[in-house]
Coordinates of C-alpha atoms in Angstrom, one line a residue:
Chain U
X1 CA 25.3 25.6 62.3
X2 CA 27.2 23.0 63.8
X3 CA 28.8 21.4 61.0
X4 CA 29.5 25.3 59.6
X5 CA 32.0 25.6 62.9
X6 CA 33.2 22.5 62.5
X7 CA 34.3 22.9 59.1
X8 CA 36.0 26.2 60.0
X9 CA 37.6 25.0 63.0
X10 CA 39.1 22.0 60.5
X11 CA 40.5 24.7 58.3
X12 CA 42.2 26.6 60.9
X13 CA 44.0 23.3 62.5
X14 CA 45.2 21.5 59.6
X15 CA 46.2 25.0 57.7
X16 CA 44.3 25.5 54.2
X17 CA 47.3 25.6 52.3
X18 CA 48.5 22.2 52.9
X19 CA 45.6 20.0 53.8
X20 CA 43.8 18.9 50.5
X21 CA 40.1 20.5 50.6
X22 CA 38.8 16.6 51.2
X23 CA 39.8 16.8 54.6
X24 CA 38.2 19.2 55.8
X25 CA 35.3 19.4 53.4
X26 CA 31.7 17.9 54.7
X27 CA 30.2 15.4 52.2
X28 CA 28.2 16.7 49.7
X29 CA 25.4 15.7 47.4
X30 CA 26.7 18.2 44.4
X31 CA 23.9 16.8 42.1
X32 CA 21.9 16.8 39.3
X33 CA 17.9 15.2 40.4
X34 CA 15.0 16.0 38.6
X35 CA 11.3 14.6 38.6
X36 CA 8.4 14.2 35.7
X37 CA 4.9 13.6 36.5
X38 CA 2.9 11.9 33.4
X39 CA -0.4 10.2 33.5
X40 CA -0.5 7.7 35.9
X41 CA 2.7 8.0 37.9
X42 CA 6.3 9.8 37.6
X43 CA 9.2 9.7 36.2
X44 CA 12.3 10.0 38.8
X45 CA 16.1 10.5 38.2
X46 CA 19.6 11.3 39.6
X47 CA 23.2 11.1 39.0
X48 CA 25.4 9.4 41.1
X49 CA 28.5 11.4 42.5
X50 CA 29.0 12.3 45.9
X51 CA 31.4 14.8 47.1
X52 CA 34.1 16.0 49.5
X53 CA 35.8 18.7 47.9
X54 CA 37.3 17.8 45.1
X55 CA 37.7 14.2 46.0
X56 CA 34.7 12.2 44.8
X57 CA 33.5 10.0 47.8
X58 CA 30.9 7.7 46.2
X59 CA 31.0 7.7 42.4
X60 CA 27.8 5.5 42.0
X61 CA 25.7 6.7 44.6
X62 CA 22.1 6.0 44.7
X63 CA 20.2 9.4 45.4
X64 CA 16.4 7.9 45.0
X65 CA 15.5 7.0 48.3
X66 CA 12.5 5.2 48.7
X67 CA 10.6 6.5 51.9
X68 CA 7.3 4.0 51.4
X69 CA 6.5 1.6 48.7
X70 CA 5.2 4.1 45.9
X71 CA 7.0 7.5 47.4
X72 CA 10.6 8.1 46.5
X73 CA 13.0 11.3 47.1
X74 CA 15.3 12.7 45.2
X75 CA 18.6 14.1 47.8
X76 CA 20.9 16.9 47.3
X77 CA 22.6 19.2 49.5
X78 CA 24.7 17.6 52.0
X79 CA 24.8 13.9 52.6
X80 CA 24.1 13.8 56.1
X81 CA 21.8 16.4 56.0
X82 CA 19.6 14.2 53.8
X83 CA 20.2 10.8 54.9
X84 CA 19.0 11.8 58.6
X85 CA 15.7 13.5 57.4
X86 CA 14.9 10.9 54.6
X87 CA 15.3 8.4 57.8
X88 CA 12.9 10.5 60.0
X89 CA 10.1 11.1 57.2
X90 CA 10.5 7.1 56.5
X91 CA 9.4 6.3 60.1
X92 CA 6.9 9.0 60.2
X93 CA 5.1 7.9 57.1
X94 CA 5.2 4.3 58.0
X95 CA 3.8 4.9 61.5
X96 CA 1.3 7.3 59.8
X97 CA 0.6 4.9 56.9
X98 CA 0.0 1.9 59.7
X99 CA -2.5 3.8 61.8
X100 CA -4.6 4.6 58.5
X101 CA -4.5 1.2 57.8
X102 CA -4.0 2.7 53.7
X103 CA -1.2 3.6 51.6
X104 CA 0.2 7.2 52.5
X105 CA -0.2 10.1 50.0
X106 CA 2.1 11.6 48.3
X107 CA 1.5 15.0 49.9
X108 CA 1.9 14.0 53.6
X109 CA 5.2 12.4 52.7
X110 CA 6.3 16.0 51.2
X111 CA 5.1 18.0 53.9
X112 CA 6.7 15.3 56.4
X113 CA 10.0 17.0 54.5
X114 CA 8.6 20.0 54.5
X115 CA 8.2 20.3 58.3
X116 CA 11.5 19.0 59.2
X117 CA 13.2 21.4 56.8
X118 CA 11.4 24.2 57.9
X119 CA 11.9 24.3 61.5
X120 CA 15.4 22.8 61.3
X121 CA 16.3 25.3 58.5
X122 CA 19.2 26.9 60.1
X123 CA 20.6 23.9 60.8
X124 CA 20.5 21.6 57.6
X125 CA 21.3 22.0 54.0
X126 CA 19.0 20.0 52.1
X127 CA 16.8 20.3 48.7
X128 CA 14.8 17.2 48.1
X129 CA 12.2 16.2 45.5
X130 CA 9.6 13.9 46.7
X131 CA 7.6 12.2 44.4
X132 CA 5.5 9.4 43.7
X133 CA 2.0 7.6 43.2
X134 CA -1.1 7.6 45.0
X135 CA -4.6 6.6 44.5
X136 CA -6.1 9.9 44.9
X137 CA -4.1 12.2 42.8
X138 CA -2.1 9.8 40.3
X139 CA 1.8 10.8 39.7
X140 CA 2.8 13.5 41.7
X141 CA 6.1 16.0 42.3
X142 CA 6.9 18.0 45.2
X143 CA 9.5 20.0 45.5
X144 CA 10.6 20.8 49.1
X145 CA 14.2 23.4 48.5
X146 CA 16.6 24.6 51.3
X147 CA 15.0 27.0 53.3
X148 CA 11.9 24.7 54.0
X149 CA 9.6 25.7 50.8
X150 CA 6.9 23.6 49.5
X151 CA 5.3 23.7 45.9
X152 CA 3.8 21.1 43.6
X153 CA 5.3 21.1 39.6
X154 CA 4.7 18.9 36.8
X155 CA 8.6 18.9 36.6
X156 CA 11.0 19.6 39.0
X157 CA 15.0 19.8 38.6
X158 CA 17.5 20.2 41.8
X159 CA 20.9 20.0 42.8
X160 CA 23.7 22.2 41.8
X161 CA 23.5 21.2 38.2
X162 CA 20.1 21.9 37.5
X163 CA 21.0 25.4 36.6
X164 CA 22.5 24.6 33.6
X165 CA 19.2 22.6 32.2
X166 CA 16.5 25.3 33.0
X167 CA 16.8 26.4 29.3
X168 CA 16.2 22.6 28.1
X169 CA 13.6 21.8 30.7
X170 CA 11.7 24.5 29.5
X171 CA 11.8 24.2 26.1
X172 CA 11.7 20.1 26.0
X173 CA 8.5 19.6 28.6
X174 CA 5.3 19.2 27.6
X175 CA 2.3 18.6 29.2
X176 CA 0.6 15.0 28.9
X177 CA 3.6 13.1 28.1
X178 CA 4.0 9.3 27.5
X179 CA 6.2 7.5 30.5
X180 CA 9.0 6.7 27.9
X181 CA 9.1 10.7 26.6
X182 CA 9.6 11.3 30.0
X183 CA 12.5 9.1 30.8
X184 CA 14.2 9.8 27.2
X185 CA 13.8 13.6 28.6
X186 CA 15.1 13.2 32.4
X187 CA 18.0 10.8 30.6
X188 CA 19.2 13.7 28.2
X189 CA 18.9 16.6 30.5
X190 CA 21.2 14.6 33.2
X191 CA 23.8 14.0 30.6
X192 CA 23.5 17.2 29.6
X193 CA 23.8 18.7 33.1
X194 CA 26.6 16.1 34.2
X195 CA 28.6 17.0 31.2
X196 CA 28.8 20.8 32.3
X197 CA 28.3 20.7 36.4
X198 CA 31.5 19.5 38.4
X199 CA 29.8 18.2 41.2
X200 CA 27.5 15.8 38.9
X201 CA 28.5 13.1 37.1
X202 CA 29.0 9.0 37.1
X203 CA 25.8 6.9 35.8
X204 CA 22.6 7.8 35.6
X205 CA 20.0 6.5 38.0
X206 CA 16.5 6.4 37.1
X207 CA 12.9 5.6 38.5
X208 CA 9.2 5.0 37.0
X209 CA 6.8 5.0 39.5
X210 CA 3.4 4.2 39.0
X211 CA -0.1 1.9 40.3
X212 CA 2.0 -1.3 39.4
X213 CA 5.3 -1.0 40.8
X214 CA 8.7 0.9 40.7
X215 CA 10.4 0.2 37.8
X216 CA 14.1 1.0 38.3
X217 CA 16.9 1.7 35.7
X218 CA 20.6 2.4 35.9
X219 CA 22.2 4.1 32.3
X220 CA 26.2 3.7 32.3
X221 CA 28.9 6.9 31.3
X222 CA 29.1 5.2 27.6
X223 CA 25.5 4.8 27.2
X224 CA 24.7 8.0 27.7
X225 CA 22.8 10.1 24.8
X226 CA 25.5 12.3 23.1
X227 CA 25.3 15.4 21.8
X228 CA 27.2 17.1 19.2
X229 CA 29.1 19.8 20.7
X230 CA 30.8 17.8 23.5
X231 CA 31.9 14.2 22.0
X232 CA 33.9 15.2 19.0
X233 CA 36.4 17.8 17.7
X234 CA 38.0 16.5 14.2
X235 CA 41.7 17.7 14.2
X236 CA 42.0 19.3 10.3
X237 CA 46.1 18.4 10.6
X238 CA 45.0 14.6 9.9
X239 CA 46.6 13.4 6.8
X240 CA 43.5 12.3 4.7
X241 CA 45.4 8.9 4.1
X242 CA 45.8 8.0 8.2
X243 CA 42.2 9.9 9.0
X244 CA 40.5 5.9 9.2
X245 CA 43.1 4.5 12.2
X246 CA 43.1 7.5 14.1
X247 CA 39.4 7.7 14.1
X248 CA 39.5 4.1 15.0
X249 CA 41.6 4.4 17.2
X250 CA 39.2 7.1 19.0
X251 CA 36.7 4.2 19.2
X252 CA 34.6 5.4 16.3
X253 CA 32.6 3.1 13.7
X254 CA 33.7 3.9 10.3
X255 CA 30.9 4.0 7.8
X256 CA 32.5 3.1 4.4
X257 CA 29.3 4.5 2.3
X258 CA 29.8 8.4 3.3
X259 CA 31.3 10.7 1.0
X260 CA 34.3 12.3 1.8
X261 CA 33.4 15.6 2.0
X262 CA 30.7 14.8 4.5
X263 CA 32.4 12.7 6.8
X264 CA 32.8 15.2 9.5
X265 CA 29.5 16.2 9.3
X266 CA 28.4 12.6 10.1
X267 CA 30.6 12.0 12.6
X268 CA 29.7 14.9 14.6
X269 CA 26.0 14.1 14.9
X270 CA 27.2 10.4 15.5
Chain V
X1 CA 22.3 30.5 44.6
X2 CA 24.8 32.0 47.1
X3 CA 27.2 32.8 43.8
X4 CA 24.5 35.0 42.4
X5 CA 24.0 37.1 45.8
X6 CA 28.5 37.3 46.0
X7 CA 28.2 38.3 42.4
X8 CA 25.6 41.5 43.0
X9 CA 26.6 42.6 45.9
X10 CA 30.3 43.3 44.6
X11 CA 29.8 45.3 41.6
X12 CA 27.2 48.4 41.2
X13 CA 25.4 48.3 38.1
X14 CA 25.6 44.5 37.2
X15 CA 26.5 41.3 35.5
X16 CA 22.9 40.7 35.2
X17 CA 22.6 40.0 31.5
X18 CA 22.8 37.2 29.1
X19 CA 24.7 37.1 25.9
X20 CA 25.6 34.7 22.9
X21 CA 27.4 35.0 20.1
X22 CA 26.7 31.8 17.5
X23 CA 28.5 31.1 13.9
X24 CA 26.0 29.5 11.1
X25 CA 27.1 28.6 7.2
X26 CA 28.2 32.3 5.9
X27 CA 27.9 34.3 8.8
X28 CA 27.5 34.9 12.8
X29 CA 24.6 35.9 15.1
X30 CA 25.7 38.0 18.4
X31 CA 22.6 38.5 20.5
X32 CA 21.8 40.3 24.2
X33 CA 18.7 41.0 26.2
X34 CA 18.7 44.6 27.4
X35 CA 18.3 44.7 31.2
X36 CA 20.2 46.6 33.0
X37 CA 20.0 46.4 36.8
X38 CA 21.2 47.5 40.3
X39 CA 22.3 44.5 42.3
X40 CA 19.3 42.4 41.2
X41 CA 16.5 44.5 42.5
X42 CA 16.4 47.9 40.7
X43 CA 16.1 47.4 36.7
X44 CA 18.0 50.8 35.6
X45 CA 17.2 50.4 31.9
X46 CA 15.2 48.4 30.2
X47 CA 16.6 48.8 26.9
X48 CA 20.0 49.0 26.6
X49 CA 22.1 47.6 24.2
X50 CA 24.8 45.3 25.0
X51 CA 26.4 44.7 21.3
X52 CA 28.7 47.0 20.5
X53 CA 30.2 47.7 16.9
X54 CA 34.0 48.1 17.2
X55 CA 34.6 47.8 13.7
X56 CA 32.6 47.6 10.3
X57 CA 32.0 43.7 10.7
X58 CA 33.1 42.8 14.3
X59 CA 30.6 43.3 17.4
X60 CA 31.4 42.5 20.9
X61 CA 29.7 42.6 23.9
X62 CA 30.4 42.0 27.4
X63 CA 29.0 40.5 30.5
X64 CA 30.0 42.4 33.6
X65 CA 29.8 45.6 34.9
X66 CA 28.2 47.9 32.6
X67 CA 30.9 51.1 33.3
X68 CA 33.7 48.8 32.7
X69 CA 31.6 47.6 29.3
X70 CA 31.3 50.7 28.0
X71 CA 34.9 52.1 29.0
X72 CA 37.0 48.8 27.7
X73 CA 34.9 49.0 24.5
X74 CA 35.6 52.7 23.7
X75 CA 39.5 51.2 24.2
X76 CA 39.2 48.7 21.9
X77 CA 37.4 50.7 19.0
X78 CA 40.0 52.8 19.3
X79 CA 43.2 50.5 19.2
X80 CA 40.8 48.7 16.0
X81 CA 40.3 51.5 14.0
X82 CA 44.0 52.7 14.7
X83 CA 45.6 49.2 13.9
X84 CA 43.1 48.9 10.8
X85 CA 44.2 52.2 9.1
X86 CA 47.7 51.1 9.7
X87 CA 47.3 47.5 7.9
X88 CA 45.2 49.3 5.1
X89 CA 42.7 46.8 5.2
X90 CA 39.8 45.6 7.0
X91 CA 40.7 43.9 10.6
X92 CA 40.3 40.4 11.3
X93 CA 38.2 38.9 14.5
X94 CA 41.2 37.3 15.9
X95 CA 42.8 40.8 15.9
X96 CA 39.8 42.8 17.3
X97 CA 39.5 39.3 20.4
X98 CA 43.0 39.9 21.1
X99 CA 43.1 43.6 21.8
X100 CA 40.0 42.9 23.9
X101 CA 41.9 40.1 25.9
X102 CA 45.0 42.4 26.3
X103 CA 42.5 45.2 27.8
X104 CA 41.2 42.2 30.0
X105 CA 44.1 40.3 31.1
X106 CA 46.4 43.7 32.4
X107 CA 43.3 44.9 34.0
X108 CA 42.4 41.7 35.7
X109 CA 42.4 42.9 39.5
X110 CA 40.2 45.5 38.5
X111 CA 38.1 44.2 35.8
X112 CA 35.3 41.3 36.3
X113 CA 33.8 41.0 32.8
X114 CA 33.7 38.3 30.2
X115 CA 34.1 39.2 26.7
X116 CA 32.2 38.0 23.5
X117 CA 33.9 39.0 20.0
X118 CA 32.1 37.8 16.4
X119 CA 32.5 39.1 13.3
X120 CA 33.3 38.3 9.7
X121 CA 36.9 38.8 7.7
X122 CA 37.9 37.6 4.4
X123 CA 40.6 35.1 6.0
X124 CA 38.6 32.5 7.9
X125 CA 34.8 33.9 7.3
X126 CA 33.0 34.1 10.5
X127 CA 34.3 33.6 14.1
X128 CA 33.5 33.9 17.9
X129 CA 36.2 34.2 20.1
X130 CA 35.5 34.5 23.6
X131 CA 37.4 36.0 27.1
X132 CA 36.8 34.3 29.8
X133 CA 37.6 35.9 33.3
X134 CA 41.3 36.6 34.1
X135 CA 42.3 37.0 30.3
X136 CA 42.3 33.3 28.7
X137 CA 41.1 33.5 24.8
X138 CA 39.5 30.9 23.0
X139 CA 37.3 30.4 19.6
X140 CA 34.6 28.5 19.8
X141 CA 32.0 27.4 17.0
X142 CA 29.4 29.3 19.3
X143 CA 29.4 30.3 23.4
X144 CA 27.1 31.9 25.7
X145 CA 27.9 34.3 28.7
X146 CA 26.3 36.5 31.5
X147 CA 24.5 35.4 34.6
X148 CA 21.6 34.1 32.4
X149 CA 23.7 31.7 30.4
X150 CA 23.7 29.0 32.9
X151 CA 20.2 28.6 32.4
X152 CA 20.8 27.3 29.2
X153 CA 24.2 25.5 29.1
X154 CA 21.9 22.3 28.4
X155 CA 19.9 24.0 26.3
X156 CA 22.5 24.9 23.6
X157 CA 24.7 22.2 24.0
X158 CA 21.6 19.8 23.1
X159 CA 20.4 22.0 20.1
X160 CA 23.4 23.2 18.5
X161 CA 24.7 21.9 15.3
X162 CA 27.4 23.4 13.1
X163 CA 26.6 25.0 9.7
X164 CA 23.4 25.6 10.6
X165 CA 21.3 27.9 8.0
X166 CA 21.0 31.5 8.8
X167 CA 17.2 30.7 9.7
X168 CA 17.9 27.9 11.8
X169 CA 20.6 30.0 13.5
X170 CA 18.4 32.7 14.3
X171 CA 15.9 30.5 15.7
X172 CA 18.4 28.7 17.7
X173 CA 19.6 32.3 19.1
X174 CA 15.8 33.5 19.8
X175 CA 15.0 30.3 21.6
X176 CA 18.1 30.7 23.9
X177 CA 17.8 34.3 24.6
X178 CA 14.1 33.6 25.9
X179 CA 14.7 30.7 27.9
X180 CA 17.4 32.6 29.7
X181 CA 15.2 35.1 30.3
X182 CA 12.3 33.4 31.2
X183 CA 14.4 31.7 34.4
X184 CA 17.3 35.1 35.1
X185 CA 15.7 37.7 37.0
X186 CA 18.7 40.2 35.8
X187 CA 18.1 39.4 32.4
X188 CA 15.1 40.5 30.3
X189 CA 13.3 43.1 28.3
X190 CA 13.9 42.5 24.3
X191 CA 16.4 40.3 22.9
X192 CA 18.9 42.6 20.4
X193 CA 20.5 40.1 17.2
X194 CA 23.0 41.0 15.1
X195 CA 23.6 39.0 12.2
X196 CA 27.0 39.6 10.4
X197 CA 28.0 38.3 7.0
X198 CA 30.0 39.1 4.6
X199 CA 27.3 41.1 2.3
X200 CA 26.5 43.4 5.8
X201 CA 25.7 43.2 9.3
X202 CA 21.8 43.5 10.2
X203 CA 20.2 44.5 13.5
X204 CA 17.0 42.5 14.5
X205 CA 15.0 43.7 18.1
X206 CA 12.6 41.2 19.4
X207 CA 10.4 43.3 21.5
X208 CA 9.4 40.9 24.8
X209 CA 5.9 39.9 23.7
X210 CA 7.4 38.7 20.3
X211 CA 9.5 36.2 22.3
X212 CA 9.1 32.5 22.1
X213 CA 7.2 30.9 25.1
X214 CA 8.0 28.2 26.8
X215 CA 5.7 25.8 28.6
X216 CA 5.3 27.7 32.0
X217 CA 3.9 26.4 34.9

């Protein structure tokens, strides 16, 4: 509520038409974050742009927070938003974890989330995935949206780009996957969502948690997976003779052994 | 989520609908589901179909309000046939794209549709073109529109490859259709294909239970 009126009261001072939308836009979390349970722990991941507008803020943000040693969350919504609760459910759950004298579960940390979304719903924008490891259930994903929900999934995608990888979540996931079929599959639906969502994009940041540890992972822009529709477009105008240095100029390997008339073929599944 | 609510509580009967429109070696696949709804609570039909034939080998279908659909549509077959009988000869996609994008771009304060043309001619074999809000055209190897489509943005960019077979296309096509309507509540019922080469044009209906399924939890 307060940072609504605030934001309106910013557009009516500085005059919408000449004030670029950054300043008077609140920091946002536009994001891609999705989470993979497998047998014996999960498989975490997030992009790393943060917004204002149309001005990117932070372009390699780190959206896994870790809230106790094998619990992470995944933030999107606004910035603030999440950064406050993450830092109230950390002290929570350490206090909590300290008077058990045990590690926490994974489901008190989510409905730690859960209860501050909830009653503070009208106030915050936040959806966050928590997810992690414990001793009593294994890998575990939570999903806590705006509004204050919470639900257990196998998989779990947020953000503002995880419409556009519903189709591929649900047509790539299977149950009782291996830890590295799950990152391959988190990896190539980020790319896939970063190439099409505005508000997502930068490197890719991933997580494995499990029993041993939190193994952490960070895939540049060029090491991305590809995919054929968005890298290439072969211009037919090139003169057969000059096709070599302008592809080579584009960055691209040349493989002397294909036949000509399958060259573009190759190259678009390069 | 708050563009879905903007979007159904503008127009009457609604955008709710997803539609594709895919070439393959020899040929193109348009596809729909056939829901149509009431601001995203009352489904008013549960079969309609979305591809419309505007000339022997071109289809077209539209995302959007399902009055303006069916009005712009009767326009265009019109201008088509008119234009086709002039030339003497069979019309080609680009032709048929354009009078929809003239339709769309002087009515753009009135109209909120996106348009999908595909067909076949003898000059460059088989086409999508695509009219995007406001009027802009463009041909693309394959696109996807409607509400449901952004379910599955990631979907078909990851799976798509050019000259694909006409099986593989019509896989391809299936699969999308049902993931789209597996996660769009304004999209569902059975998915309609039309697969247009230059031999004929062929309906297929995929009745709902037929559909792929996904891994559902």
């Amino acid at each position: 509520m307060a940072a609504a009126t605030a934001m309106r009261f910013g557009q009516l001072s500085s005059g919408s038409d000449m004030a670029p939308d950054w300043t008077t836009k609140e920091v946002s979390t536009g994001t891609t974050i999705m989470a993979v349970e497998y047998d014996g722990g999960v498989v975490i991941g997030a992009d790393s742009r943060t917004t204002t507008g149309a001005y990117i803020a932070n372009r390699v943000t780190d959206k896994l927070t870790p809230i106790h040693d094998r619990i992470f969350c995944c933030r999107s919504g606004s910035a603030a938003d999440t950064q406050a609760i993450a830092d109230v459910v950390t002290y929570q759950l350490g206090f909590h974890s300290i008077e058990l004298d045990e590690a926490p579960l994974v489901q008190t940390a989510a409905n730690l989330f859960k209860a501050s979304c909830y009653r503070y719903r009208e106030e915050l924008m936040a959806g966050i995935i928590v997810a992690g490891w414990d001793k009593r259930r294994g890998g575990q994903v939570y999903t806590v949206p705006v509004g204050g929900m919470l639900v257990r999934q196998p998989v779990s995608v947020g953000g503002s780009g995880s419409t556009y990888i519903y189709g591929y979540m649900d047509s790539n996931y299977k149950p009782n996957m291996t830890k590295d079929q799950c990152l391959r599959l988190v990896s190539g639906a980020l790319s896939l969502a970063m190439e099409r969502d505005g508000s997502s994009g930068g490197v890719v940041r991933l997580a494995a948690i499990s029993e041993t540890g939190v193994d952490r992972q960070v895939i540049l822009g060029n090491q991305l997976p590809k995919w054929s529709t968005i890298y290439l477009t072969i211009y037919p105008t090139v003169c057969l003779k000059d096709w070599r240095s302008t592809l080579l100029s584009k960055g691209l390997e040349i493989y002397p052994t294909v036949c000509l008339k399958d060259w573009r073929y190759t190259l678009l599944s390069v | 989520m708050e563009r879905h609510l903007m979007d159904s509580q503008i127009k009457g009967v609604s955008t709710g609908t997803t539609i594709l429109a895919v070439t393959f070696n020899g040929g193109v696949i348009i596809g729909s589901d056939s829901r149509a709804s009431i601001g995203g609570y009352y489904v008013s039909s549960k079969t309609i179909n979305k591809l419309i034939q505007v000339h022997d080998r071109i289809f077209c279908c539209i995302a959007g309000s399902l009055a303006d659909a069916q009005a712009v549509t009767k326009a265009a077959k019109f201008q088509i046939s008119f234009h086709s009988i002039q030339m003497e000869s069979p019309p080609l996609v680009k032709a048929a794209a354009s009078v929809l994008k003239e339709l769309c771009y002087n009515n753009k304060e009135e109209l909120q549709a996106g348009f999908i043309t595909a067909g076949w001619d003898r000059k460059k074999g088989p086409q999508v073109y695509t009219v995007a809000l406001g009027g802009m055209l463009l041909s693309q190897p394959f696109t996807i529109g409607g509400s449901g489509s952004t379910y599955i943005y990631g979907y078909a960019d990851a799976k798509y490859k050019p000259d694909m077979s006409k099986e593989e296309c019509l896989q391809f096509a299936t699969n999308a259709l049902a993931l789209a309507m597996g996660r769009d509540n304004v999209s569902g019922g059975v998915a309609h294909l039309v697969v247009i080469t230059e031999e004929g044009v062929e309906h297929i209906v995929i009745p709902g239970d037929k559909l792929p399924k996904f891994h559902d939890e």
